[in-house]
N, CA, C and O atoms as a CHARMM CRD file, in Angstrom:
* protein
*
  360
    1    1 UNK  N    -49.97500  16.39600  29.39900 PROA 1      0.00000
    2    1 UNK  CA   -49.99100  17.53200  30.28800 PROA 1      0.00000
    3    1 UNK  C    -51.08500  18.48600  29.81200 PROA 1      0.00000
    4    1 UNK  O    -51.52700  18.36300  28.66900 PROA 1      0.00000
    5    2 UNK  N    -51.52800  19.40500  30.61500 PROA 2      0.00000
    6    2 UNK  CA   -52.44100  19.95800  30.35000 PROA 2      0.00000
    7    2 UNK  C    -52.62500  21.60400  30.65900 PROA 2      0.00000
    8    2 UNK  O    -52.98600  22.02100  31.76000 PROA 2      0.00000
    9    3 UNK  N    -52.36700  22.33100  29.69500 PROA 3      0.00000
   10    3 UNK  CA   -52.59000  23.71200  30.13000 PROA 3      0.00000
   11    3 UNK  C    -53.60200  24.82800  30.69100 PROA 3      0.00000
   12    3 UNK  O    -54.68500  24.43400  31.12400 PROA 3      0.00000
   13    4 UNK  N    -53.39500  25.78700  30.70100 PROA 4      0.00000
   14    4 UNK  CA   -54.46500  26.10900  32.08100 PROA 4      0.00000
   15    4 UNK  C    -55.81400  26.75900  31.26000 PROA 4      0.00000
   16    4 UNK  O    -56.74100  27.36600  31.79600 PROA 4      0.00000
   17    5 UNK  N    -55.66400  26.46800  29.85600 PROA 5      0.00000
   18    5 UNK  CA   -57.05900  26.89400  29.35300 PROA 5      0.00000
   19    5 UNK  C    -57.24500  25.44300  29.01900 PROA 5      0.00000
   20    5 UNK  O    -57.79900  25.14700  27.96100 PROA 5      0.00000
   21    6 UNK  N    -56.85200  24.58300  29.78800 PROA 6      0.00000
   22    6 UNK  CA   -57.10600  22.81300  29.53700 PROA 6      0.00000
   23    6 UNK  C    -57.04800  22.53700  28.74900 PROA 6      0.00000
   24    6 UNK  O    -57.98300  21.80200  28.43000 PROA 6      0.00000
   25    7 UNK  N    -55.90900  22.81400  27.58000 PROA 7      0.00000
   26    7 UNK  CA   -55.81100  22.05600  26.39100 PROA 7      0.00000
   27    7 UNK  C    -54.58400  21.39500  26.61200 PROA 7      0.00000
   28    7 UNK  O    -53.66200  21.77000  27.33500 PROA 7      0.00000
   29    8 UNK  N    -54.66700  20.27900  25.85500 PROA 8      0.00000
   30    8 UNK  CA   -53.64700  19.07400  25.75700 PROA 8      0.00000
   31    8 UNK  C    -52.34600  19.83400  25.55000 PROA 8      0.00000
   32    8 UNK  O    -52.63900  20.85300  24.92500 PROA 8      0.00000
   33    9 UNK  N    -51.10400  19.79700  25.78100 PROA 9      0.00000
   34    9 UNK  CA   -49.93500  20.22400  25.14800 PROA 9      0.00000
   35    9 UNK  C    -49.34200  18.80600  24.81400 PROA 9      0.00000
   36    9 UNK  O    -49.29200  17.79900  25.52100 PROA 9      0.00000
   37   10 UNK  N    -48.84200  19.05700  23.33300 PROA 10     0.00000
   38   10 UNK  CA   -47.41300  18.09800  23.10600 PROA 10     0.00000
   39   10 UNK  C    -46.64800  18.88400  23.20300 PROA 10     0.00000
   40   10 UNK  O    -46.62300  20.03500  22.76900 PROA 10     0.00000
   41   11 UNK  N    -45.62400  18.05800  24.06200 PROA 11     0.00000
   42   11 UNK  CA   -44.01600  18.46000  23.92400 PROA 11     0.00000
   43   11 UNK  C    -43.05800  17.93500  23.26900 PROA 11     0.00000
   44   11 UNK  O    -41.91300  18.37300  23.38300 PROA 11     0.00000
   45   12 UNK  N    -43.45500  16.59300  22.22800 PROA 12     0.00000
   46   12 UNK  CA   -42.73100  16.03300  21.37200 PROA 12     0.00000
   47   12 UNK  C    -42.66300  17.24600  20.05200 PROA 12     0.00000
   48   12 UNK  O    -41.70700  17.42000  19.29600 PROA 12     0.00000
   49   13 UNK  N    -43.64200  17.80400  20.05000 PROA 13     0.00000
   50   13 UNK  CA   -43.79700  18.64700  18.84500 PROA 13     0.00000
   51   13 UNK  C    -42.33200  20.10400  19.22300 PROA 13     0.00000
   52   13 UNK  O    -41.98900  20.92600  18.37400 PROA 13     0.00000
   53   14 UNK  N    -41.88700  20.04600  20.31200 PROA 14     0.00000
   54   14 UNK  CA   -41.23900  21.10700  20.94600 PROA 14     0.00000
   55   14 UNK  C    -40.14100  20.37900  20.42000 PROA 14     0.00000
   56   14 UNK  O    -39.65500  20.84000  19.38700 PROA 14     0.00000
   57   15 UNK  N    -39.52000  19.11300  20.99800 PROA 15     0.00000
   58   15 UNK  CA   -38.80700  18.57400  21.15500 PROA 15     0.00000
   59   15 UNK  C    -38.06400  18.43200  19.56400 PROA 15     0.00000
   60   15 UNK  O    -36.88000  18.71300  19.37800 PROA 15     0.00000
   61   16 UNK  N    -38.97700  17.95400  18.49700 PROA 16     0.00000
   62   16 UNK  CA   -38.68000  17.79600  17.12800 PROA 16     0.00000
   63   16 UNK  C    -38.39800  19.70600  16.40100 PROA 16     0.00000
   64   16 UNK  O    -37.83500  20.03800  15.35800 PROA 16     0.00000
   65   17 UNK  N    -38.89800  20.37000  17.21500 PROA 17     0.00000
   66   17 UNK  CA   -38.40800  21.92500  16.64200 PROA 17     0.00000
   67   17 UNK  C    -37.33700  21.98000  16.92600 PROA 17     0.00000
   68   17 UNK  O    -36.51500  22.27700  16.05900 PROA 17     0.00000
   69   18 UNK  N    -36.91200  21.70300  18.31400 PROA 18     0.00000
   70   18 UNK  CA   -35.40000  21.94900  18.33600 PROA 18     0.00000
   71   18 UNK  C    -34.67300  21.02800  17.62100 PROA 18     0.00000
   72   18 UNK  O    -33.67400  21.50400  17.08100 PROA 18     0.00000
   73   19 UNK  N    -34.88100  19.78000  17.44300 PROA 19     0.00000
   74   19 UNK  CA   -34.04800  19.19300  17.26300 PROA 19     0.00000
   75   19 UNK  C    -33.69100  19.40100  15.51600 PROA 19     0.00000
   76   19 UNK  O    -32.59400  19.14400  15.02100 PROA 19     0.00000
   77   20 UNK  N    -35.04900  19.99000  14.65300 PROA 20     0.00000
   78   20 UNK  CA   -34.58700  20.38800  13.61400 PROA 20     0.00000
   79   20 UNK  C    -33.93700  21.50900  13.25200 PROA 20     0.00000
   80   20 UNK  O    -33.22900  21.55200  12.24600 PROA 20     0.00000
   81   21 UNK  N    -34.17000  22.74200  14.23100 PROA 21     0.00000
   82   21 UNK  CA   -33.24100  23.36400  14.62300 PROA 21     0.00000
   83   21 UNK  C    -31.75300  23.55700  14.76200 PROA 21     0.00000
   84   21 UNK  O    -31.01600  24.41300  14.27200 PROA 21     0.00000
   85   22 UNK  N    -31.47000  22.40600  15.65800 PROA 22     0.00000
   86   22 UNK  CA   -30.09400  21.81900  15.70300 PROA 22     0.00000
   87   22 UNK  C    -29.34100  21.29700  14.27500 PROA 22     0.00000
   88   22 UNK  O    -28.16100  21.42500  13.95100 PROA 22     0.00000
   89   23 UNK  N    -30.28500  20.76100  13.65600 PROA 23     0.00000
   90   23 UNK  CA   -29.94100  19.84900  12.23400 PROA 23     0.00000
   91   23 UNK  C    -29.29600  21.23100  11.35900 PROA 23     0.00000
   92   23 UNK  O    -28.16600  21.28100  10.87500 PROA 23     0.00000
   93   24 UNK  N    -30.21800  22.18400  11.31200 PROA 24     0.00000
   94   24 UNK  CA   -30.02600  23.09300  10.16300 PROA 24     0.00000
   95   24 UNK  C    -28.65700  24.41800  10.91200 PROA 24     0.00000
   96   24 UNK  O    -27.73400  25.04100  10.38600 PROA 24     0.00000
   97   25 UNK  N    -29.07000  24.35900  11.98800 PROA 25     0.00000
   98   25 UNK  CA   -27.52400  24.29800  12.39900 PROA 25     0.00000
   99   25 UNK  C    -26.37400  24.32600  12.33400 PROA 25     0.00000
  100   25 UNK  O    -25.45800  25.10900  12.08400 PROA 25     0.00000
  101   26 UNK  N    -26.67500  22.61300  12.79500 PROA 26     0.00000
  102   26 UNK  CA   -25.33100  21.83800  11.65500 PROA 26     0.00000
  103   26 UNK  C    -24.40300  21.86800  10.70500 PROA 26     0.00000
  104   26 UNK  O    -23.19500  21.86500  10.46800 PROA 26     0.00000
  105   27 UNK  N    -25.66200  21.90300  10.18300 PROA 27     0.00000
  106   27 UNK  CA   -25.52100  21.93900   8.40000 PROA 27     0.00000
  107   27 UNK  C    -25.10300  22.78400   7.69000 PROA 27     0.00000
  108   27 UNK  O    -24.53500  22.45700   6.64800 PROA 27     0.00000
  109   28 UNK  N    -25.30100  24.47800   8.13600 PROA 28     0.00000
  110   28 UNK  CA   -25.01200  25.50500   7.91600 PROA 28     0.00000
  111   28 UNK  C    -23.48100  25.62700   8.41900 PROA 28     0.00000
  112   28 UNK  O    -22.63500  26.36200   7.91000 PROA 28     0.00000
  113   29 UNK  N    -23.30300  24.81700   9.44900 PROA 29     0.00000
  114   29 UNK  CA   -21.59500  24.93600   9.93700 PROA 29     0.00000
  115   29 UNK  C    -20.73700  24.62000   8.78700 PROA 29     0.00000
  116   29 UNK  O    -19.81600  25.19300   8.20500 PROA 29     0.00000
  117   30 UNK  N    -21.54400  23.18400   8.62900 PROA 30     0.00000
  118   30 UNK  CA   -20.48200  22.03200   7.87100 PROA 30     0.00000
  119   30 UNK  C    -20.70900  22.67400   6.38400 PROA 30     0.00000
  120   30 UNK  O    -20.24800  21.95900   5.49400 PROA 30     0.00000
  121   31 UNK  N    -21.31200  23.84900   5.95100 PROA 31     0.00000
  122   31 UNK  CA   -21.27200  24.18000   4.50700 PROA 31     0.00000
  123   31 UNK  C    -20.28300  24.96400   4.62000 PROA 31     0.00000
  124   31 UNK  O    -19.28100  24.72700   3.94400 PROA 31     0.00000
  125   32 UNK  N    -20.31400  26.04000   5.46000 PROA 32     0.00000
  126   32 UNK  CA   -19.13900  27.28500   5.90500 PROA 32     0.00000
  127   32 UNK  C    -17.81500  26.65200   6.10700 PROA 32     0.00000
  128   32 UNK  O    -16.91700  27.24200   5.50700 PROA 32     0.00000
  129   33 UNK  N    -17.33300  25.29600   6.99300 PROA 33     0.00000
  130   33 UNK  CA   -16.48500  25.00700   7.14300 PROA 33     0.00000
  131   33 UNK  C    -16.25300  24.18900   5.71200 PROA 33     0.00000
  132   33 UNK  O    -15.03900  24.19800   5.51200 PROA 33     0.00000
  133   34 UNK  N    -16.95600  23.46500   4.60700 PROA 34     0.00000
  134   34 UNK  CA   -16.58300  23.57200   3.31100 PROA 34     0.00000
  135   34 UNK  C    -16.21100  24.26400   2.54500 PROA 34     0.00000
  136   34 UNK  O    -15.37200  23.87800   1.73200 PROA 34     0.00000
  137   35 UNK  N    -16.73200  25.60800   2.53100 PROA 35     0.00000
  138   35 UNK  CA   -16.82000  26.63600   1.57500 PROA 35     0.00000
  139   35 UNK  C    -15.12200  27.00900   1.85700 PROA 35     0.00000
  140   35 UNK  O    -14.27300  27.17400   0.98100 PROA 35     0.00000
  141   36 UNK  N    -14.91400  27.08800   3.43400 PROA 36     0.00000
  142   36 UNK  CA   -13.34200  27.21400   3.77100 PROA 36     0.00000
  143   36 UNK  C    -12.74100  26.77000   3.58200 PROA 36     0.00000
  144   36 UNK  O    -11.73500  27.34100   3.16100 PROA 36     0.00000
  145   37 UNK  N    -12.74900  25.71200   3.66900 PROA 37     0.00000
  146   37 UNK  CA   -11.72700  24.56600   3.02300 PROA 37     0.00000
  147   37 UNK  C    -11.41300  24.44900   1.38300 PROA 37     0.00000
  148   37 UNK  O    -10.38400  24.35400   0.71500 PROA 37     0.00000
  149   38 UNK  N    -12.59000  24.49600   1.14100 PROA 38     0.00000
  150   38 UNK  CA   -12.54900  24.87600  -0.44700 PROA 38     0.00000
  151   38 UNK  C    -11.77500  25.89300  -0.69800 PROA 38     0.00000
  152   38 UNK  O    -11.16300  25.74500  -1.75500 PROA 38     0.00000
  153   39 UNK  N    -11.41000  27.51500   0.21400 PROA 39     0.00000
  154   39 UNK  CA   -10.60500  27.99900  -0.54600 PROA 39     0.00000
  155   39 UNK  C     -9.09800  27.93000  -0.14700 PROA 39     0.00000
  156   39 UNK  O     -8.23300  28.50000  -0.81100 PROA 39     0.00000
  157   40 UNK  N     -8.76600  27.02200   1.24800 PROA 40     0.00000
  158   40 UNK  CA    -7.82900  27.30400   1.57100 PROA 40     0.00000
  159   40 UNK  C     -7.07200  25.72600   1.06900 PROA 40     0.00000
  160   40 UNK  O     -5.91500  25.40600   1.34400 PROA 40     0.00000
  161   41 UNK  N     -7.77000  25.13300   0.51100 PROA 41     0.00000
  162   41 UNK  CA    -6.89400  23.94700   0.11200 PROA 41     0.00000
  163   41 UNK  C     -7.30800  23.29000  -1.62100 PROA 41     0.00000
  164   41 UNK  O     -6.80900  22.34300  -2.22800 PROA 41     0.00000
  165   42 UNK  N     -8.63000  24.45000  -2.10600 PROA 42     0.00000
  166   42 UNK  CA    -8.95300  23.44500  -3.18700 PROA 42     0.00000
  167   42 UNK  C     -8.55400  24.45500  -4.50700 PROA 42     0.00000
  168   42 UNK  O     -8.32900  25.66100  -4.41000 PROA 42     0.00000
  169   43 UNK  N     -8.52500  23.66800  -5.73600 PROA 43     0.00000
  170   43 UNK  CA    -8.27400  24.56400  -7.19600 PROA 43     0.00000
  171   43 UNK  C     -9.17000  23.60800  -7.61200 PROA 43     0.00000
  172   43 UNK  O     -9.43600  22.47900  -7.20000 PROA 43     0.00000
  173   44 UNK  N     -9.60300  24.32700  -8.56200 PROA 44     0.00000
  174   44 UNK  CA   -10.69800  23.84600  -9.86500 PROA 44     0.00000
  175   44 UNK  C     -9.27500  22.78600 -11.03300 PROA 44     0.00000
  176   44 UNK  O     -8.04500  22.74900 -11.04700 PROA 44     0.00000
  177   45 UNK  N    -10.36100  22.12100 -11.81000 PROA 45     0.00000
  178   45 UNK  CA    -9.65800  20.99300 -12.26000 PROA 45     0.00000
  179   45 UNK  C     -8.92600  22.27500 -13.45100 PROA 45     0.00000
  180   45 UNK  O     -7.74800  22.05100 -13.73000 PROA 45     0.00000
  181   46 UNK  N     -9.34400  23.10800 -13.89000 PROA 46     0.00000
  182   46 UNK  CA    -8.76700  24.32800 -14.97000 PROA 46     0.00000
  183   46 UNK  C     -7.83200  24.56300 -14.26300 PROA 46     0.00000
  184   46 UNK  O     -6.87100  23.89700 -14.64800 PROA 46     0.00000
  185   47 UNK  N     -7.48800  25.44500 -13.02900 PROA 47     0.00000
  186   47 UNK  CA    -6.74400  25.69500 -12.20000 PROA 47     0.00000
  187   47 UNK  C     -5.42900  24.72500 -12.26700 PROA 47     0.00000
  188   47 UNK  O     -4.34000  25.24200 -12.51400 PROA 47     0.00000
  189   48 UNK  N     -5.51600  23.53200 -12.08100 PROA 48     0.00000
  190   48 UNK  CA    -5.08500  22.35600 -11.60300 PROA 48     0.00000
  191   48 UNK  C     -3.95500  22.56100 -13.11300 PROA 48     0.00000
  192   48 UNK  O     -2.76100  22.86000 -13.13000 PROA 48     0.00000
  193   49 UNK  N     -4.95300  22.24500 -14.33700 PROA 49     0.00000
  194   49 UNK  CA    -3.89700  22.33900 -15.85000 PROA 49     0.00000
  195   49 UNK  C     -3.19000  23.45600 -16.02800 PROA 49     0.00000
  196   49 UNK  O     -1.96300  23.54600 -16.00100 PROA 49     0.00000
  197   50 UNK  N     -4.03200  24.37900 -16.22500 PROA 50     0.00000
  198   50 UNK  CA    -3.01000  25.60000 -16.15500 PROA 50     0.00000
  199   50 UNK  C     -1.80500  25.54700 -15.12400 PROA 50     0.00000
  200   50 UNK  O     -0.99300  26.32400 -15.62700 PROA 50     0.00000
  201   51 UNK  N     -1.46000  25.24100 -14.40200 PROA 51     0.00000
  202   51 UNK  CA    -0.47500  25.28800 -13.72100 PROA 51     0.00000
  203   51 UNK  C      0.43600  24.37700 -13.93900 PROA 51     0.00000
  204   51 UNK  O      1.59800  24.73600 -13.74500 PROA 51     0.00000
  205   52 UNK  N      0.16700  22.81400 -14.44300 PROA 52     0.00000
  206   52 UNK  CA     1.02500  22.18900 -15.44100 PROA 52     0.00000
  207   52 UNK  C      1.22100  22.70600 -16.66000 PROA 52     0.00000
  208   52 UNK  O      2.37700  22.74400 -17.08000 PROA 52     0.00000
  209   53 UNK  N      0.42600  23.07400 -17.25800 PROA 53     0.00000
  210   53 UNK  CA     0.92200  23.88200 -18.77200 PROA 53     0.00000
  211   53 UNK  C      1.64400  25.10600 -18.42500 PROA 53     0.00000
  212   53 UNK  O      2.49600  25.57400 -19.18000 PROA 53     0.00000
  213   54 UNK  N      1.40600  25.51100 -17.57300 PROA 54     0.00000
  214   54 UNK  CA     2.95500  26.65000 -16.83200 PROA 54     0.00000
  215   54 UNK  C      3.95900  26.47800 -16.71800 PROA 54     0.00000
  216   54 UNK  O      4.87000  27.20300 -17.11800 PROA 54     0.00000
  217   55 UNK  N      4.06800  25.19300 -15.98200 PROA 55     0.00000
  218   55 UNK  CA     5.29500  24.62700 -15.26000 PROA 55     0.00000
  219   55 UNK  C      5.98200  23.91700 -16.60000 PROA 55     0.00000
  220   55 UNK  O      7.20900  23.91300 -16.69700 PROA 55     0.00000
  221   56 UNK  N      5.38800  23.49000 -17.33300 PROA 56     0.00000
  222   56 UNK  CA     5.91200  22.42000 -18.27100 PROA 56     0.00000
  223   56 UNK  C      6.38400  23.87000 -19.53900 PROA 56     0.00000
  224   56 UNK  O      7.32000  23.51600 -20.25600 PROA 56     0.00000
  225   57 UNK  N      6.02500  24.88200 -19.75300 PROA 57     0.00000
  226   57 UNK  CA     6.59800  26.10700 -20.52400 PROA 57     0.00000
  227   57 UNK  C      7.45500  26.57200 -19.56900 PROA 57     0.00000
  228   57 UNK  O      8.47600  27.05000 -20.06500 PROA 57     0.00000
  229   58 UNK  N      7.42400  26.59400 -18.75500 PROA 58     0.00000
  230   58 UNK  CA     8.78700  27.10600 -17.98600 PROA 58     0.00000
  231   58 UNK  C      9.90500  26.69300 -17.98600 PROA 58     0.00000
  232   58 UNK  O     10.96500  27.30400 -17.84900 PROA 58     0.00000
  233   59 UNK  N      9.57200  24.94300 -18.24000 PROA 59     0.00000
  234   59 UNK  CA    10.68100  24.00400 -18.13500 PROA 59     0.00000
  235   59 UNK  C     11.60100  24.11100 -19.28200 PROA 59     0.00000
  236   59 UNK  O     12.81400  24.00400 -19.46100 PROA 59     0.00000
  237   60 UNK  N     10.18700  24.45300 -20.24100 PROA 60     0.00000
  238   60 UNK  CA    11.08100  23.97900 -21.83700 PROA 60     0.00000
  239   60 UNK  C     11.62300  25.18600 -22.42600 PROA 60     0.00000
  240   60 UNK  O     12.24500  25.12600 -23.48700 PROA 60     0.00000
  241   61 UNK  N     11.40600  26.42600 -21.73200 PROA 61     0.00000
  242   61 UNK  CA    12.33300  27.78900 -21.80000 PROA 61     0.00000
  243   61 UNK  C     13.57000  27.50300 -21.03500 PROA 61     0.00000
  244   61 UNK  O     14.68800  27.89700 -21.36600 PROA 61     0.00000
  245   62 UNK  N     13.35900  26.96100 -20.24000 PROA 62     0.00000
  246   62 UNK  CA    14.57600  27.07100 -18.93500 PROA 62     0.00000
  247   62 UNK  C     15.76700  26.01500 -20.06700 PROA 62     0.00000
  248   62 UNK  O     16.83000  26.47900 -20.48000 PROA 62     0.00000
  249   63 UNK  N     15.38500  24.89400 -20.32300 PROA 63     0.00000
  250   63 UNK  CA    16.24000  23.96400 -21.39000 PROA 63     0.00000
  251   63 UNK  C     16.50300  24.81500 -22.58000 PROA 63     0.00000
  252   63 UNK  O     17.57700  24.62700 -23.15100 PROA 63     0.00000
  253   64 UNK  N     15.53800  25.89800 -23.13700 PROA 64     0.00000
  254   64 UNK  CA    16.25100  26.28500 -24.45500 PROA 64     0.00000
  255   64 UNK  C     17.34000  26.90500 -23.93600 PROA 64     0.00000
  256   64 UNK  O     18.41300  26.84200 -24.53800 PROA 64     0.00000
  257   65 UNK  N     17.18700  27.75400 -22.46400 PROA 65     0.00000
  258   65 UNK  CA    18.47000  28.70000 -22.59200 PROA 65     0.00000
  259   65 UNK  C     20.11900  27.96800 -21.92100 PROA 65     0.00000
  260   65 UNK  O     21.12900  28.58800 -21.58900 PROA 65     0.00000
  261   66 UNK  N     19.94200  26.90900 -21.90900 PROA 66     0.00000
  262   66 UNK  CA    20.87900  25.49600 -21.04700 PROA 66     0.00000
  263   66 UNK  C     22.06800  26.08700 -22.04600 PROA 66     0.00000
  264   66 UNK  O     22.05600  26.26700 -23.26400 PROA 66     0.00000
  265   67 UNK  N     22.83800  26.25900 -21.30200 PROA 67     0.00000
  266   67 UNK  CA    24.69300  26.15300 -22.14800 PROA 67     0.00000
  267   67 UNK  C     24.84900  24.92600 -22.04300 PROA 67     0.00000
  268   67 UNK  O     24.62200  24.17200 -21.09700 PROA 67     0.00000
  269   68 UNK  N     25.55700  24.60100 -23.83900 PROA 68     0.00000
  270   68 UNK  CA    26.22100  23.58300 -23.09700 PROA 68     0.00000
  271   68 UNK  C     27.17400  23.59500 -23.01800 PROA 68     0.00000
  272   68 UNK  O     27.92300  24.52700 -23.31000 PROA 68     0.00000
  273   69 UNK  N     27.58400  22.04800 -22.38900 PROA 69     0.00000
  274   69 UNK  CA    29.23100  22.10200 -21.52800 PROA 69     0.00000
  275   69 UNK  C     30.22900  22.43800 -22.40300 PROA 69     0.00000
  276   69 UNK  O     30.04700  22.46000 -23.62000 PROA 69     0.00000
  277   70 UNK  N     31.62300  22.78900 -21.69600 PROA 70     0.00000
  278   70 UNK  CA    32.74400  23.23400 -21.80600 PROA 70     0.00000
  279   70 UNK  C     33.23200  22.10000 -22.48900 PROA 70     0.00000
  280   70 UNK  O     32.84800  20.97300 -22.17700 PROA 70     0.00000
  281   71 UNK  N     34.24500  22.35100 -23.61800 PROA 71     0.00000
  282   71 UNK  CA    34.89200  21.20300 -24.20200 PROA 71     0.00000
  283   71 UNK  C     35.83100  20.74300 -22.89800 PROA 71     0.00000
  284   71 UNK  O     36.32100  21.64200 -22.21500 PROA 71     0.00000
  285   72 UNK  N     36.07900  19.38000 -22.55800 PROA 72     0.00000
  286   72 UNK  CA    36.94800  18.90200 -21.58700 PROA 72     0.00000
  287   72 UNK  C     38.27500  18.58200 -22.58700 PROA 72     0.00000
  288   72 UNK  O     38.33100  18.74900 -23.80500 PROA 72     0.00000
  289   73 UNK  N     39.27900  18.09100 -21.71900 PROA 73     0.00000
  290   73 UNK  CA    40.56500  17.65300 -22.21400 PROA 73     0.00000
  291   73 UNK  C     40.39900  16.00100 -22.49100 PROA 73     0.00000
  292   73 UNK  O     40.00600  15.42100 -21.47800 PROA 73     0.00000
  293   74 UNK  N     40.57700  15.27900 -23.44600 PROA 74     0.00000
  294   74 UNK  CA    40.46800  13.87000 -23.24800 PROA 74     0.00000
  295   74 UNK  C     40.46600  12.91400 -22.46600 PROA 74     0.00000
  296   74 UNK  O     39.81900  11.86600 -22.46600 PROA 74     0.00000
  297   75 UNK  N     41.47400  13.45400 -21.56900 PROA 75     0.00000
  298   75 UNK  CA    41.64500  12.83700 -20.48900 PROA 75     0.00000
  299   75 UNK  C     40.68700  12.69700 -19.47500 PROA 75     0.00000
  300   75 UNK  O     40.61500  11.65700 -18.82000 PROA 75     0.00000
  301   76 UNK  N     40.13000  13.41500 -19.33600 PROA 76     0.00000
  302   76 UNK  CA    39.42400  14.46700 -18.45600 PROA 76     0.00000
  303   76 UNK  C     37.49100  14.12200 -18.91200 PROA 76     0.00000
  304   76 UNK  O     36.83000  15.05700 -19.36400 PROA 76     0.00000
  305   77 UNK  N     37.06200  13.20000 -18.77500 PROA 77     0.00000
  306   77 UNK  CA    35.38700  13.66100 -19.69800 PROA 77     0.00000
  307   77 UNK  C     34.76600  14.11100 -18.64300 PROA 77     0.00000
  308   77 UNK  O     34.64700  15.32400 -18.81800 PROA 77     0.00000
  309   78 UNK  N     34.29400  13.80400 -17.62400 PROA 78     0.00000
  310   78 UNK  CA    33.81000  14.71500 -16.37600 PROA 78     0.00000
  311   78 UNK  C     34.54700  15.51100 -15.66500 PROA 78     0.00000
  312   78 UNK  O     34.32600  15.56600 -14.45500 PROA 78     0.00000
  313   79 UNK  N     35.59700  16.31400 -16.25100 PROA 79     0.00000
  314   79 UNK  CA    37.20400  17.51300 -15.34100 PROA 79     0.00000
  315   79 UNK  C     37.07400  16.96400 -13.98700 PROA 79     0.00000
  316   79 UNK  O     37.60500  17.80800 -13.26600 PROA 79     0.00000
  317   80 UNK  N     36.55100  15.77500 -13.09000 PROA 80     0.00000
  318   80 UNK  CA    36.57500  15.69200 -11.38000 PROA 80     0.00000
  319   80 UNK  C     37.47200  14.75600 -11.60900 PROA 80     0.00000
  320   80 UNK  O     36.91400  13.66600 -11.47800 PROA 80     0.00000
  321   81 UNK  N     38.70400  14.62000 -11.91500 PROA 81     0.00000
  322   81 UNK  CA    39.48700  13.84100 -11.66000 PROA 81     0.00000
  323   81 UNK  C     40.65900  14.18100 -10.63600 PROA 81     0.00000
  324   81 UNK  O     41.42000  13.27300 -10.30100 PROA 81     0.00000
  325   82 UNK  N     40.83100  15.55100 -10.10100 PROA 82     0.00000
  326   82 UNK  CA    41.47700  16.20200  -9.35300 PROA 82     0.00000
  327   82 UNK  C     40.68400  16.06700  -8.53900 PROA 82     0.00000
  328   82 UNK  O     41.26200  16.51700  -7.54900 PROA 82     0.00000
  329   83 UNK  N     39.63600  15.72400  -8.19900 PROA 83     0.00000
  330   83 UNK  CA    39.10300  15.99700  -6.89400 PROA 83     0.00000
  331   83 UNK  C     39.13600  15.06200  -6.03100 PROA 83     0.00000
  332   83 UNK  O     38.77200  13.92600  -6.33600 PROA 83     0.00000
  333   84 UNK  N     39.51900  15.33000  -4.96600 PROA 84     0.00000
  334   84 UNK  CA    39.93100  14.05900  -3.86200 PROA 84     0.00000
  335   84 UNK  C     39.13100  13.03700  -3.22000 PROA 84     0.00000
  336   84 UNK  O     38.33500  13.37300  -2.34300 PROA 84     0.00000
  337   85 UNK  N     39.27200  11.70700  -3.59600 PROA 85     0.00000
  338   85 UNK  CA    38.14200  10.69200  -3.48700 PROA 85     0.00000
  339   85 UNK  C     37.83600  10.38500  -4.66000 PROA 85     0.00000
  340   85 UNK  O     36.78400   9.80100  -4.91800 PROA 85     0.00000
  341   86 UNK  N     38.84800  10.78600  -5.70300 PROA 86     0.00000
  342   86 UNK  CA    38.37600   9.96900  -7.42900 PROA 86     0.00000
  343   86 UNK  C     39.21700   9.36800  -7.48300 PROA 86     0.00000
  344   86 UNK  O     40.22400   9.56400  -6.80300 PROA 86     0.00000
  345   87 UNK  N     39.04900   8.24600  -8.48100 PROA 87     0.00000
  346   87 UNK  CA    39.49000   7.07700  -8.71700 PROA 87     0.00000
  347   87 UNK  C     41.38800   7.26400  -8.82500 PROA 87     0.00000
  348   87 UNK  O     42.17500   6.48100  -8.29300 PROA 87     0.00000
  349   88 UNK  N     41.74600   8.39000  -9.57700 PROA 88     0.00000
  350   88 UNK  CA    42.82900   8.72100  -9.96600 PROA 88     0.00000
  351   88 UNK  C     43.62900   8.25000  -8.50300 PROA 88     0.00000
  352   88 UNK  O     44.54000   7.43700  -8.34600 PROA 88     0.00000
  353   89 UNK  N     42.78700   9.24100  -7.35700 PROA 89     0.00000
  354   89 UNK  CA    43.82000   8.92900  -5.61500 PROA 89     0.00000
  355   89 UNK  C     44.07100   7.25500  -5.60500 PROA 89     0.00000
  356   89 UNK  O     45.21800   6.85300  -5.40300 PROA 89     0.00000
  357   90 UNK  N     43.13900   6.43200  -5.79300 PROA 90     0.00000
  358   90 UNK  CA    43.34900   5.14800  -5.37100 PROA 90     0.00000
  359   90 UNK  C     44.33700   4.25400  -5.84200 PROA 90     0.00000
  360   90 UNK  O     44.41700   3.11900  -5.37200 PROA 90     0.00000
């Protein structure tokens, strides 16, 4: 095609602007929609331990403060023998 001071035009050269255009775009979406995701679903691998080394000190406080059981009667080693549907009814 030819413009009106008669120089040649490409329009492939148009065509490849937009289309790199479009690319960077893209790309800029799919980083933002990472960056989101990253905070609404991801923890760092530190993150990740610390929260087992939490959970696992929590656990082993929660066991120090455990009572233990009530002396039973001999008869008796789990006291559910009164309860209806134990062996005793049958």
């Amino acid at each position: 095609m030819v413009s009106k001071d008669e120089n040649i035009v490409n329009f492939a050269q148009f065509r490849k602007i937009s289309r790199d255009d479009r690319k960077r775009r893209e790309k800029l979406e799919k980083e933002t929609q990472a960056a989101a995701n990253r905070v609404k679903f991801g923890r760092t691998g530190q993150e990740k331990k610390l929260g087992r080394v939490e959970r696992d000190r929590q656990t082993r406080e929660l066991e120090g403060k455990r009572r233990e059981p009530s002396p039973q009667s001999p008869g008796a080693p789990n006291g559910n023998d009164n309860l209806p549907g134990s062996d005793k009814d049958r």
